[in-house]
Coordinates of C-alpha atoms and ligand atoms in Angstrom, one line a residue:
X1 CA 89.6 -107.8 -138.7
X2 CA 87.0 -107.3 -141.2
X3 CA 84.2 -109.8 -139.9
X4 CA 81.1 -109.8 -142.1
X5 CA 77.8 -109.9 -139.7
X6 CA 74.9 -111.4 -140.6
X7 CA 71.3 -110.9 -138.8
X8 CA 69.2 -114.0 -139.1
X9 CA 65.3 -113.1 -139.1
X10 CA 62.8 -115.8 -138.1
X11 CA 59.5 -113.5 -137.7
X12 CA 56.0 -114.4 -138.8
X13 CA 54.8 -111.1 -140.3
X14 CA 56.4 -109.0 -143.0
X15 CA 56.5 -105.7 -141.0
X16 CA 58.5 -107.3 -138.4
X17 CA 61.2 -108.5 -140.9
X18 CA 61.4 -105.0 -142.5
X19 CA 61.7 -103.2 -139.3
X20 CA 64.4 -105.3 -138.2
X21 CA 66.2 -104.5 -141.5
X22 CA 65.5 -100.9 -141.6
X23 CA 66.9 -100.6 -138.1
X24 CA 70.2 -102.8 -138.4
X25 CA 71.2 -101.8 -142.1
X26 CA 74.1 -100.1 -141.2
X27 CA 75.3 -102.4 -138.7
X28 CA 75.0 -105.9 -140.5
X29 CA 76.5 -106.9 -143.8
X30 CA 73.7 -109.6 -144.4
X31 CA 70.2 -110.4 -143.4
X32 CA 69.3 -114.0 -143.5
X33 CA 65.4 -114.0 -144.0
X34 CA 63.2 -117.1 -143.2
X35 CA 60.4 -117.1 -145.4
X36 CA 58.6 -120.1 -144.4
X37 CA 57.7 -118.5 -141.0
X38 CA 56.4 -115.2 -142.6
X39 CA 52.7 -115.9 -142.2
X40 CA 51.7 -112.7 -144.3
X41 CA 54.5 -113.5 -147.0
X42 CA 53.6 -112.0 -150.3
X43 CA 55.8 -112.5 -153.4
X44 CA 56.7 -108.8 -153.8
X45 CA 59.9 -109.4 -152.6
X46 CA 61.1 -105.9 -153.4
X47 CA 59.3 -105.1 -150.2
X48 CA 62.4 -106.5 -148.4
X49 CA 64.4 -103.4 -149.9
X50 CA 63.2 -100.8 -147.6
X51 CA 66.0 -98.4 -148.2
X52 CA 66.3 -98.9 -151.8
X53 CA 65.8 -95.9 -154.0
X54 CA 66.9 -97.1 -157.1
X55 CA 64.8 -97.5 -159.9
X56 CA 63.9 -99.7 -161.2
X57 CA 65.1 -102.1 -158.4
X58 CA 63.8 -105.6 -157.9
X59 CA 60.2 -104.4 -157.9
X60 CA 59.1 -104.5 -161.7
X61 CA 61.9 -106.2 -162.8
X62 CA 61.4 -109.5 -161.0
X63 CA 62.5 -112.6 -163.0
X64 CA 63.8 -110.5 -165.4
X65 CA 67.2 -112.0 -165.3
X66 CA 68.8 -108.6 -164.8
X67 CA 70.6 -107.7 -161.4
X68 CA 70.4 -103.9 -160.5
X69 CA 74.1 -103.2 -159.0
X70 CA 72.7 -100.0 -157.6
X71 CA 70.7 -101.6 -155.3
X72 CA 72.4 -101.3 -151.9
X73 CA 70.5 -103.9 -150.0
X74 CA 69.9 -106.4 -152.8
X75 CA 73.4 -108.4 -152.1
X76 CA 72.8 -108.4 -148.5
X77 CA 69.8 -110.4 -148.5
X78 CA 70.0 -114.1 -148.0
X79 CA 66.7 -116.1 -148.4
X80 CA 65.7 -119.3 -147.5
X81 CA 62.6 -121.5 -147.2
X82 CA 63.6 -124.0 -144.8
X83 CA 62.5 -124.3 -141.4
X84 CA 64.9 -124.7 -138.1
X85 CA 66.0 -128.5 -137.7
X86 CA 65.3 -129.3 -141.2
X87 CA 61.2 -129.5 -140.5
X88 CA 59.2 -129.9 -143.0
X89 CA 58.3 -126.5 -144.9
X90 CA 54.8 -125.2 -144.7
X91 CA 55.4 -123.3 -147.8
X92 CA 54.0 -125.5 -151.1
X93 CA 56.5 -126.4 -153.4
X94 CA 55.0 -124.3 -156.4
X95 CA 55.4 -121.3 -154.0
X96 CA 59.2 -122.1 -153.3
X97 CA 59.4 -122.5 -157.1
X98 CA 58.0 -119.0 -157.9
X99 CA 60.5 -117.5 -155.3
X100 CA 63.3 -119.2 -157.3
X101 CA 62.1 -117.6 -160.3
X102 CA 61.4 -114.2 -158.8
X103 CA 65.2 -114.3 -157.5
X104 CA 66.7 -115.5 -160.5
X105 CA 69.1 -112.7 -162.0
X106 CA 69.0 -110.8 -158.9
X107 CA 71.6 -110.4 -156.6
X108 CA 70.0 -111.8 -153.3
X109 CA 71.3 -115.2 -152.3
X110 CA 69.2 -118.0 -151.8
X111 CA 70.4 -120.7 -149.5
X112 CA 69.6 -124.4 -150.3
X113 CA 69.9 -127.7 -148.3
X114 CA 71.7 -129.8 -151.0
X115 CA 69.9 -133.0 -149.7
X116 CA 66.4 -132.0 -148.2
X117 CA 66.0 -129.6 -151.0
X118 CA 67.2 -131.5 -154.1
X119 CA 63.7 -130.6 -156.1
X120 CA 64.8 -126.8 -156.0
X121 CA 68.1 -127.6 -156.9
X122 CA 67.0 -129.6 -159.8
X123 CA 64.7 -126.9 -161.0
X124 CA 67.5 -124.5 -160.9
X125 CA 69.8 -126.7 -163.0
X126 CA 67.3 -127.8 -165.3
X127 CA 65.9 -124.4 -166.0
X128 CA 69.1 -122.7 -166.0
X129 CA 68.0 -120.2 -163.5
X130 CA 70.7 -117.5 -162.7
X131 CA 71.0 -117.8 -158.6
X132 CA 73.3 -116.5 -156.2
X133 CA 73.4 -119.8 -154.5
X134 CA 74.5 -120.9 -150.9
X135 CA 74.4 -124.4 -151.1
X136 CA 74.2 -125.9 -147.8
X137 CA 74.4 -128.9 -145.7
X138 CA 73.1 -129.3 -142.0
X139 CA 73.2 -131.9 -139.4
X140 CA 71.5 -131.2 -136.3
X141 CA 72.6 -134.4 -134.4
X142 CA 76.4 -134.8 -135.0
X143 CA 79.2 -133.7 -137.0
X144 CA 80.0 -136.8 -139.4
X145 CA 83.3 -138.4 -139.8
X146 CA 85.9 -136.9 -142.0
X147 CA 85.4 -139.5 -144.8
X148 CA 81.8 -138.4 -144.9
X149 CA 82.5 -134.9 -144.6
X150 CA 84.8 -135.0 -147.6
X151 CA 82.3 -136.7 -149.8
X152 CA 79.6 -134.2 -148.9
X153 CA 81.9 -131.4 -149.7
X154 CA 83.0 -132.8 -153.0
X155 CA 79.5 -133.5 -153.7
X156 CA 78.8 -129.9 -153.2
X157 CA 81.9 -128.7 -154.9
X158 CA 80.4 -130.6 -158.1
X159 CA 77.1 -129.0 -158.0
X160 CA 78.8 -125.4 -158.2
X161 CA 77.7 -122.8 -156.0
X162 CA 78.6 -119.1 -155.0
X163 CA 79.2 -120.0 -151.5
X164 CA 79.2 -123.5 -149.8
X165 CA 78.0 -123.9 -146.4
X166 CA 78.4 -126.7 -143.6
X167 CA 76.6 -126.6 -140.2
X168 CA 76.7 -129.3 -138.3
X169 CA 76.3 -130.4 -134.5
X170 CA 79.4 -130.6 -132.7
X171 CA 79.2 -133.4 -130.0
X172 CA 82.7 -133.0 -128.8
X173 CA 85.5 -130.5 -128.8
X174 CA 87.2 -132.6 -131.7
X175 CA 84.4 -132.1 -133.7
X176 CA 84.9 -128.4 -133.5
X177 CA 88.7 -129.0 -134.5
X178 CA 87.7 -131.0 -137.4
X179 CA 85.5 -128.4 -138.7
X180 CA 87.9 -125.5 -138.3
X181 CA 90.4 -127.9 -140.2
X182 CA 88.1 -128.2 -143.0
X183 CA 87.6 -124.3 -142.9
X184 CA 91.1 -124.1 -143.3
X185 CA 91.5 -126.4 -146.3
X186 CA 88.6 -124.9 -148.2
X187 CA 89.8 -121.2 -147.6
X188 CA 93.3 -122.1 -148.5
X189 CA 91.7 -123.5 -151.8
X190 CA 89.9 -120.4 -152.2
X191 CA 86.6 -121.6 -151.8
X192 CA 83.7 -119.2 -150.7
X193 CA 82.7 -121.0 -147.6
X194 CA 81.0 -120.9 -144.6
X195 CA 81.8 -123.8 -142.0
X196 CA 80.0 -123.7 -138.6
X197 CA 79.7 -126.0 -135.4
X198 CA 76.7 -125.8 -133.8
X199 CA 76.1 -126.3 -130.2
X200 CA 78.3 -124.9 -127.1
X201 CA 81.3 -127.2 -128.0
X202 CA 80.9 -125.2 -131.6
X203 CA 82.0 -121.8 -130.2
X204 CA 85.5 -122.1 -131.6
X205 CA 84.0 -122.3 -135.4
X206 CA 82.0 -119.4 -134.8
X207 CA 85.0 -117.1 -133.6
X208 CA 87.7 -118.6 -136.1
X209 CA 85.4 -118.6 -138.6
X210 CA 84.7 -114.9 -138.2
X211 CA 88.6 -113.9 -138.2
X212 CA 88.7 -116.5 -141.3
X213 CA 86.0 -114.5 -143.3
X214 CA 82.9 -116.7 -142.8
X215 CA 79.5 -114.9 -143.1
X216 CA 79.2 -114.7 -139.4
X217 CA 75.4 -115.4 -138.1
X218 CA 75.2 -113.3 -134.9
X219 CA 71.8 -112.2 -133.9
X220 CA 71.2 -109.0 -131.7
X221 CA 69.9 -111.2 -128.7
X222 CA 70.2 -115.0 -127.8
X223 CA 66.5 -115.5 -128.1
X224 CA 66.8 -114.8 -131.7
X225 CA 69.4 -117.3 -132.4
X226 CA 68.3 -119.6 -135.8
X227 CA 70.9 -122.1 -134.8
X228 CA 72.1 -123.3 -131.3
X229 CA 75.5 -122.0 -130.2
X230 CA 75.1 -118.6 -132.1
X231 CA 76.9 -115.8 -130.1
X232 CA 75.1 -112.3 -130.3
X233 CA 76.7 -109.9 -132.3
X234 CA 77.6 -107.9 -129.2
X235 CA 79.2 -110.8 -127.4
X236 CA 81.0 -111.8 -130.5
X237 CA 82.6 -108.4 -131.2
X238 CA 83.6 -108.2 -127.5
X239 CA 85.5 -111.5 -128.0
X240 CA 87.2 -110.4 -131.1
X241 CA 88.1 -107.2 -129.8
X242 CA 90.6 -108.6 -127.3
X243 CA 91.1 -112.2 -129.1
X244 CA 94.6 -113.2 -129.4
X245 CA 95.5 -115.4 -132.2
X246 CA 98.3 -117.9 -132.2
X247 CA 99.5 -120.1 -135.4
X248 CA 100.9 -123.2 -136.5
X249 CA 102.7 -122.4 -139.4
X250 CA 104.3 -124.9 -141.8
X251 CA 104.1 -126.4 -145.1
X252 CA 102.3 -129.1 -145.0
X253 CA 100.2 -128.6 -142.2
X254 CA 97.5 -131.4 -142.6
X255 CA 99.4 -133.7 -140.2
X256 CA 99.5 -131.5 -137.2
X257 CA 97.9 -132.1 -134.0
X258 CA 98.8 -129.0 -132.1
X259 CA 95.6 -127.4 -132.9
X260 CA 93.7 -129.6 -130.9
X261 CA 96.0 -129.8 -128.2
X262 CA 96.5 -126.0 -127.9
X263 CA 92.6 -125.4 -128.1
X264 CA 92.1 -128.2 -125.2
X265 CA 94.3 -126.2 -123.1
X266 CA 92.5 -122.8 -123.6
X267 CA 89.2 -124.6 -122.9
X268 CA 90.4 -126.5 -119.7
X269 CA 91.4 -123.0 -118.5
X270 CA 88.5 -121.1 -119.7
X271 CA 90.5 -118.8 -122.1
X272 CA 89.0 -120.1 -125.2
X273 CA 87.2 -116.7 -125.8
X274 CA 90.9 -114.7 -125.6
X275 CA 93.1 -117.3 -127.5
X276 CA 92.5 -119.1 -130.8
X277 CA 95.0 -121.5 -132.3
X278 CA 94.9 -121.6 -136.3
X279 CA 96.5 -123.8 -138.6
X280 CA 98.2 -121.8 -141.6
X281 CA 100.1 -123.2 -144.3
X282 CA 103.2 -120.8 -145.2
X283 CA 105.4 -121.9 -148.3
X284 CA 109.0 -120.9 -147.8
X285 CA 108.6 -117.9 -150.2
X286 CA 105.4 -116.6 -148.1
X287 CA 107.5 -116.7 -145.0
X288 CA 108.4 -112.8 -144.8
X289 CA 105.3 -111.8 -145.6
X290 CA 103.7 -113.6 -142.8
X291 CA 106.2 -112.0 -140.4
X292 CA 105.4 -108.8 -141.7
X293 CA 101.6 -109.3 -141.2
X294 CA 102.1 -110.7 -137.6
X295 CA 104.2 -107.5 -136.8
X296 CA 101.1 -105.5 -137.9
X297 CA 98.1 -107.6 -136.6
X298 CA 97.5 -106.2 -133.1
X299 CA 95.7 -109.8 -132.9
X300 CA 98.6 -111.9 -133.3
X301 CA 100.5 -113.3 -130.1
X302 CA 102.5 -116.1 -131.6
X303 CA 103.2 -119.0 -133.8
X304 CA 104.4 -122.6 -133.5
X305 CA 107.1 -123.0 -136.3
X306 CA 107.5 -126.3 -137.8
X307 CA 109.1 -127.7 -141.3
X308 CA 110.8 -126.0 -143.3
X309 CA 110.8 -122.5 -141.5
X310 CA 112.7 -123.5 -138.3
X311 CA 116.1 -121.9 -139.4
X312 CA 114.9 -119.5 -142.0
X313 CA 112.7 -117.7 -139.5
X314 CA 115.4 -116.7 -137.6
X315 CA 116.5 -114.0 -139.5
X316 CA 113.0 -112.3 -139.3
X317 CA 113.0 -112.0 -135.7
X318 CA 114.0 -109.0 -133.3
X319 CA 115.3 -111.3 -130.4
X320 CA 116.2 -115.2 -129.9
X321 CA 116.2 -117.0 -127.0
X322 CA 119.8 -118.3 -125.8
X323 CA 119.0 -122.1 -126.2
X324 CA 117.2 -121.5 -129.6
X325 CA 120.3 -119.7 -130.6
X326 CA 122.6 -122.6 -129.6
X327 CA 120.5 -125.5 -131.2
X328 CA 120.2 -123.1 -134.4
X329 CA 116.6 -123.2 -134.8
X330 CA 113.2 -121.6 -133.6
X331 CA 109.9 -123.7 -133.3
X332 CA 108.0 -121.0 -131.5
X333 CA 107.6 -117.4 -131.8
X334 CA 106.1 -115.0 -129.4
X335 CA 105.3 -111.3 -130.0
X336 CA 105.5 -108.6 -127.0
X337 CA 104.5 -105.1 -127.5
X338 CA 106.1 -104.9 -131.2
X339 CA 108.8 -107.3 -130.8
X340 CA 109.2 -110.8 -132.1
X341 CA 111.3 -113.3 -130.0
X342 CA 112.2 -116.8 -131.1
X343 CA 112.3 -119.8 -128.7
X344 CA 113.3 -123.7 -129.0
X345 CA 110.9 -125.9 -126.9
X346 CA 111.8 -129.0 -129.2
X347 CA 114.6 -129.9 -126.8
X348 CA 112.4 -129.8 -123.9
X349 CA 110.1 -132.1 -125.8
X350 CA 113.0 -134.7 -126.0
X351 CA 114.4 -134.2 -122.4
X352 CA 111.1 -134.2 -120.2
X353 CA 109.6 -137.3 -121.4
X354 CA 113.0 -139.1 -121.1
X355 CA 113.7 -137.9 -117.4
X356 CA 110.1 -139.2 -116.7
X357 CA 111.6 -142.5 -117.5
X358 CA 115.2 -141.9 -116.5
X359 CA 115.7 -139.6 -113.9
X360 CA 119.4 -139.8 -114.1
X361 CA 120.8 -139.4 -117.5
X362 CA 124.3 -138.5 -116.5
X363 CA 126.9 -140.9 -118.2
X364 CA 124.1 -142.7 -120.0
X365 CA 124.9 -143.5 -123.9
X366 CA 122.4 -142.4 -126.3
X367 CA 122.4 -143.0 -130.3
X368 CA 120.4 -140.2 -132.0
X369 CA 119.8 -141.4 -135.8
X370 CA 119.3 -138.7 -138.0
X371 CA 121.0 -135.3 -138.2
X372 CA 118.4 -132.8 -139.2
X373 CA 116.4 -130.1 -137.1
X374 CA 114.8 -132.9 -134.7
X375 CA 118.1 -134.6 -134.2
X376 CA 120.0 -131.3 -133.4
X377 CA 117.2 -130.5 -130.4
X378 CA 117.8 -134.3 -129.5
X379 CA 121.8 -134.0 -129.1
X380 CA 121.6 -130.4 -127.7
X381 CA 119.4 -131.8 -124.8
X382 CA 121.1 -135.0 -124.2
X383 CA 124.6 -133.4 -124.1
X384 CA 123.3 -130.7 -121.7
X385 CA 122.3 -133.3 -119.5
X386 CA 125.7 -135.2 -119.4
X387 CA 124.9 -138.3 -122.0
X388 CA 127.4 -139.5 -124.3
X389 CA 125.9 -139.4 -127.5
X390 CA 126.5 -140.9 -131.1
X391 CA 124.9 -139.5 -134.3
X392 CA 124.1 -142.1 -136.7
X393 CA 122.8 -140.6 -140.2
X394 CA 122.4 -141.6 -143.7
X395 CA 124.2 -138.4 -145.1
X396 CA 127.8 -139.0 -142.9
X397 CA 128.8 -135.3 -143.8
X398 CA 125.7 -133.7 -142.0
X399 CA 126.3 -136.3 -138.9
X400 CA 129.7 -135.1 -138.8
X401 CA 128.8 -131.3 -138.9
X402 CA 126.0 -131.8 -136.1
X403 CA 128.7 -133.8 -134.2
X404 CA 131.3 -131.1 -134.3
X405 CA 128.8 -128.5 -133.1
X406 CA 128.1 -130.2 -130.2
X407 CA 131.4 -132.2 -129.4
X408 CA 129.9 -135.7 -129.7
X409 CA 130.7 -138.8 -131.8
X410 CA 129.2 -139.8 -135.3
X411 CA 128.7 -142.8 -137.6
X412 CA 127.2 -144.2 -140.6
X413 CA 123.7 -145.4 -140.6
X414 CA 125.3 -148.5 -142.1
X415 CA 126.7 -149.3 -138.7
X416 CA 123.3 -149.3 -136.9
X417 CA 124.2 -152.7 -135.4
X418 CA 126.3 -150.8 -132.8
X419 CA 122.8 -149.8 -131.2
X420 CA 122.1 -152.7 -129.4
X421 CA 124.2 -151.6 -126.1
X422 CA 123.0 -148.2 -125.8
X423 CA 120.9 -146.9 -123.1
X424 CA 118.7 -144.6 -125.3
X425 CA 117.9 -144.8 -128.9
X426 CA 116.1 -141.8 -130.5
X427 CA 115.0 -142.0 -134.3
X428 CA 115.1 -138.3 -135.2
X429 CA 114.6 -139.1 -139.1
X430 CA 111.3 -139.0 -141.1
X431 CA 111.3 -142.7 -141.4
X432 CA 108.0 -143.7 -139.8
X433 CA 105.9 -140.7 -141.1
X434 CA 104.8 -142.8 -143.9
X435 CA 103.1 -145.7 -142.3
X436 CA 104.1 -147.9 -145.0
X437 CA 107.9 -147.6 -143.8
X438 CA 109.9 -150.5 -142.3
X439 CA 111.2 -149.3 -138.9
X440 CA 114.7 -147.7 -139.1
X441 CA 116.1 -150.1 -136.6
X442 CA 115.9 -153.7 -137.0
X443 CA 113.9 -155.8 -134.2
X444 CA 116.6 -158.0 -133.3
X445 CA 118.9 -154.8 -132.1
X446 CA 116.2 -153.8 -129.7
X447 CA 117.0 -154.7 -126.0
X448 CA 114.6 -154.9 -123.2
X449 CA 116.7 -152.5 -120.9
X450 CA 116.6 -149.7 -123.7
X451 CA 114.5 -146.8 -123.9
X452 CA 113.4 -146.2 -127.5
X453 CA 112.1 -142.8 -128.4
X454 CA 110.6 -142.2 -131.9
X455 CA 110.0 -138.6 -132.6
X456 CA 107.8 -139.4 -135.4
X457 CA 104.1 -139.5 -135.4
X458 CA 101.1 -139.0 -137.7
X459 CA 97.5 -138.2 -137.6
X460 CA 96.2 -141.2 -138.7
X461 CA 98.6 -143.5 -136.8
X462 CA 100.2 -141.9 -133.6
X463 CA 102.2 -145.0 -132.7
X464 CA 104.8 -145.9 -135.4
X465 CA 105.8 -149.3 -136.1
X466 CA 109.3 -148.7 -134.6
X467 CA 107.3 -148.0 -131.1
X468 CA 105.0 -151.2 -131.3
X469 CA 108.1 -153.4 -132.2
X470 CA 110.2 -151.9 -129.2
X471 CA 107.5 -152.3 -126.8
X472 CA 107.1 -156.2 -128.1
X473 CA 110.7 -156.4 -127.3
X474 CA 110.3 -155.2 -123.8
X475 CA 111.8 -151.9 -124.1
X476 CA 110.6 -148.6 -122.5
X477 CA 109.0 -146.6 -125.2
X478 CA 108.3 -142.8 -125.8
X479 CA 106.3 -141.7 -129.0
X480 CA 106.2 -138.6 -131.1
X481 CA 103.2 -137.7 -129.1
X482 CA 105.0 -137.3 -126.1
X483 CA 107.6 -134.8 -127.7
X484 CA 104.7 -133.0 -129.2
X485 CA 102.8 -132.6 -126.0
X486 CA 106.0 -131.7 -123.9
X487 CA 107.1 -129.0 -126.5
X488 CA 103.6 -127.9 -126.9
X489 CA 103.1 -127.1 -123.0
X490 CA 106.0 -124.8 -123.1
X491 CA 104.7 -122.9 -126.1
X492 CA 101.3 -122.9 -124.5
X493 CA 102.6 -121.1 -121.5
X494 CA 104.8 -118.6 -123.8
X495 CA 101.6 -117.8 -125.6
X496 CA 99.4 -117.6 -122.7
X497 CA 101.5 -116.8 -119.7
X498 CA 99.4 -119.3 -117.7
X499 CA 100.4 -123.0 -116.5
X500 CA 99.4 -125.6 -119.2
X501 CA 96.8 -128.2 -118.2
X502 CA 99.0 -131.4 -119.1
X503 CA 96.5 -134.0 -118.5
X504 CA 93.6 -132.3 -120.6
X505 CA 96.4 -131.4 -123.5
X506 CA 97.5 -135.0 -123.5
X507 CA 93.9 -136.2 -123.5
X508 CA 93.2 -134.2 -126.7
X509 CA 96.1 -136.2 -128.6
X510 CA 94.8 -139.6 -127.9
Ligands
NAP601 P1 114.8 -132.6 -141.3 O1 115.7 -131.3 -140.9 O2 114.4 -132.9 -142.9 O3 115.6 -133.9 -141.2 C1 115.3 -135.2 -141.6 C2 116.2 -136.2 -141.4 O4 115.6 -137.6 -141.7 C3 117.6 -136.5 -141.8 O5 118.8 -136.7 -140.7 C4 117.6 -137.4 -142.9 O6 118.7 -137.9 -143.5 C5 116.6 -138.4 -142.5 N1 115.9 -139.3 -143.2 C6 115.1 -138.8 -144.1 N2 114.8 -139.9 -144.7 C7 115.5 -141.0 -144.5 C8 115.7 -142.3 -144.9 N3 114.6 -142.8 -145.8 N4 116.6 -143.1 -144.2 C9 117.2 -142.7 -143.1 N5 117.3 -141.1 -142.8 C10 116.1 -140.7 -143.3 O7 113.6 -133.0 -140.3 P2 113.3 -132.7 -139.1 O8 112.9 -131.5 -138.6 O9 114.6 -133.0 -138.3 O10 112.1 -133.8 -138.4 C11 112.5 -135.0 -138.7 C12 111.0 -136.1 -138.0 O11 111.0 -135.4 -136.7 C13 110.0 -135.4 -138.9 O12 109.1 -136.6 -139.1 C14 109.1 -134.6 -137.8 O13 107.5 -134.8 -138.2 C15 109.4 -135.1 -136.5 N6 109.4 -134.1 -135.4 C16 108.3 -134.4 -134.5 C17 108.2 -133.5 -133.5 C18 107.2 -133.9 -132.3 O14 106.8 -133.1 -131.7 N7 107.2 -135.1 -132.4 C19 109.0 -132.3 -133.6 C20 110.0 -132.0 -134.6 C21 109.9 -132.8 -135.7 P3 119.9 -137.1 -144.3 O15 120.7 -136.2 -143.7 O16 120.6 -138.5 -144.5 O17 118.7 -137.0 -145.5

């Protein structure tokens, strides 16, 4: 793990700043120098290059618009003339402009806030200054909603900078998970970025951010934090040394609620400094490499596997659990020593919520609509419990194959009218994933004595039209969120070896 540490320095005297840089030059990759707090600040910024012996360094060529590749400290310095909490700076605006001129052409970084430092940003653009810019957005009160965050990010990207930084206060755990989503999105698009959640609830963004390559702000002592929630370098190093990383791998990945569910579990058990759960898009041709990396990475603990890798991943594993073998798909991998073992917990995501409403399933009659991976797990689970199953699918050949594997009946989706007298109906197709989709079962076929289970959920609308309609008809309903939860808690236990906190993990999905 190659963590890039930055030491924030807020001191009133230049000599103090210099001393800190000299003493920590080997152990930090960057130094963030808060110029507005330095009372004896002179505009000879070369002073901040205490160990540079290259000639000419920044001194004597300030504003010369040429960088000096030999200066080992120049690239490590991040200057800013903001104040904490975006208080009004003491430095007058002419001096700020002078500093911009001095930094122009150097390798130093300058951090400017997109809203409170518009004037400086305009000056840079208008005068074509060559600044290594960290364009940042700060919000010390809250983390804005996703739509607003998205607007801010696009605005920042339009302005073109070397690094985009978002630092917002996390009021809730969900805020931190949203920031983590944003970080993974931007990293995936190869944007250089730093995404941080301030406050106690933002801690996971600092841990995950360090793993994902954020510049990591970590003071030497808690008293020297430049933003709330910063961990000291010592504390972060201790956490990262033993951190176990679990991934959600799929393509697409954006819809998944698994990160917030697993993170809630870690927090509830107080193991959020030991485990982190990251969303990771893996394309089919990248699967082999992901598995190779997982084998090599001492921090890799396991992964939730979703579409389209559930079958393909099986040939890359050392061992496959008996039930996963029977189902023919793996949705969980766990690393023990050097060995990767595959499991399937999807079938438990079907059977456990069903048993909660129908404790005795034996001899019940169920219709499973669909013949893909989810349907396979559902048929396996139902047959194991002694339920009589009929599979309905659009593609009859696939229905026939699934029925043959589990010794049950099949029929065409055209004959869906048959389902009105089944005890249990499970929608295991993708219909409903798109919120515009009409429900796969017409309302008139749903009876009040039936259990209607829809495996589908979407992030924006956890309850599908089918579930809403079935409830109106008086049927007992089970949503895709329940399946997610019940398959997820078994996964959680496989990853952590601890009993999953069901209530809190469910809460995180609501
Ligand atoms: P899959 O293997 O690709 O199978 C998709 C199934 O949907 C096939 O049977 C396909 O029928 C059917 N289908 C697709 N579009 C259809 C349409 N317009 N009309 C009728 N049938 C249609 O996918 P999967 O892995 O089984 O996943 C299915 C759904 O379950 C997904 O939405 C997934 O997100 C969800 N899921 C949820 C959970 C959870 O935890 N809640 C877990 C796993 C999966 P054909 O064979 O005729 O093409």
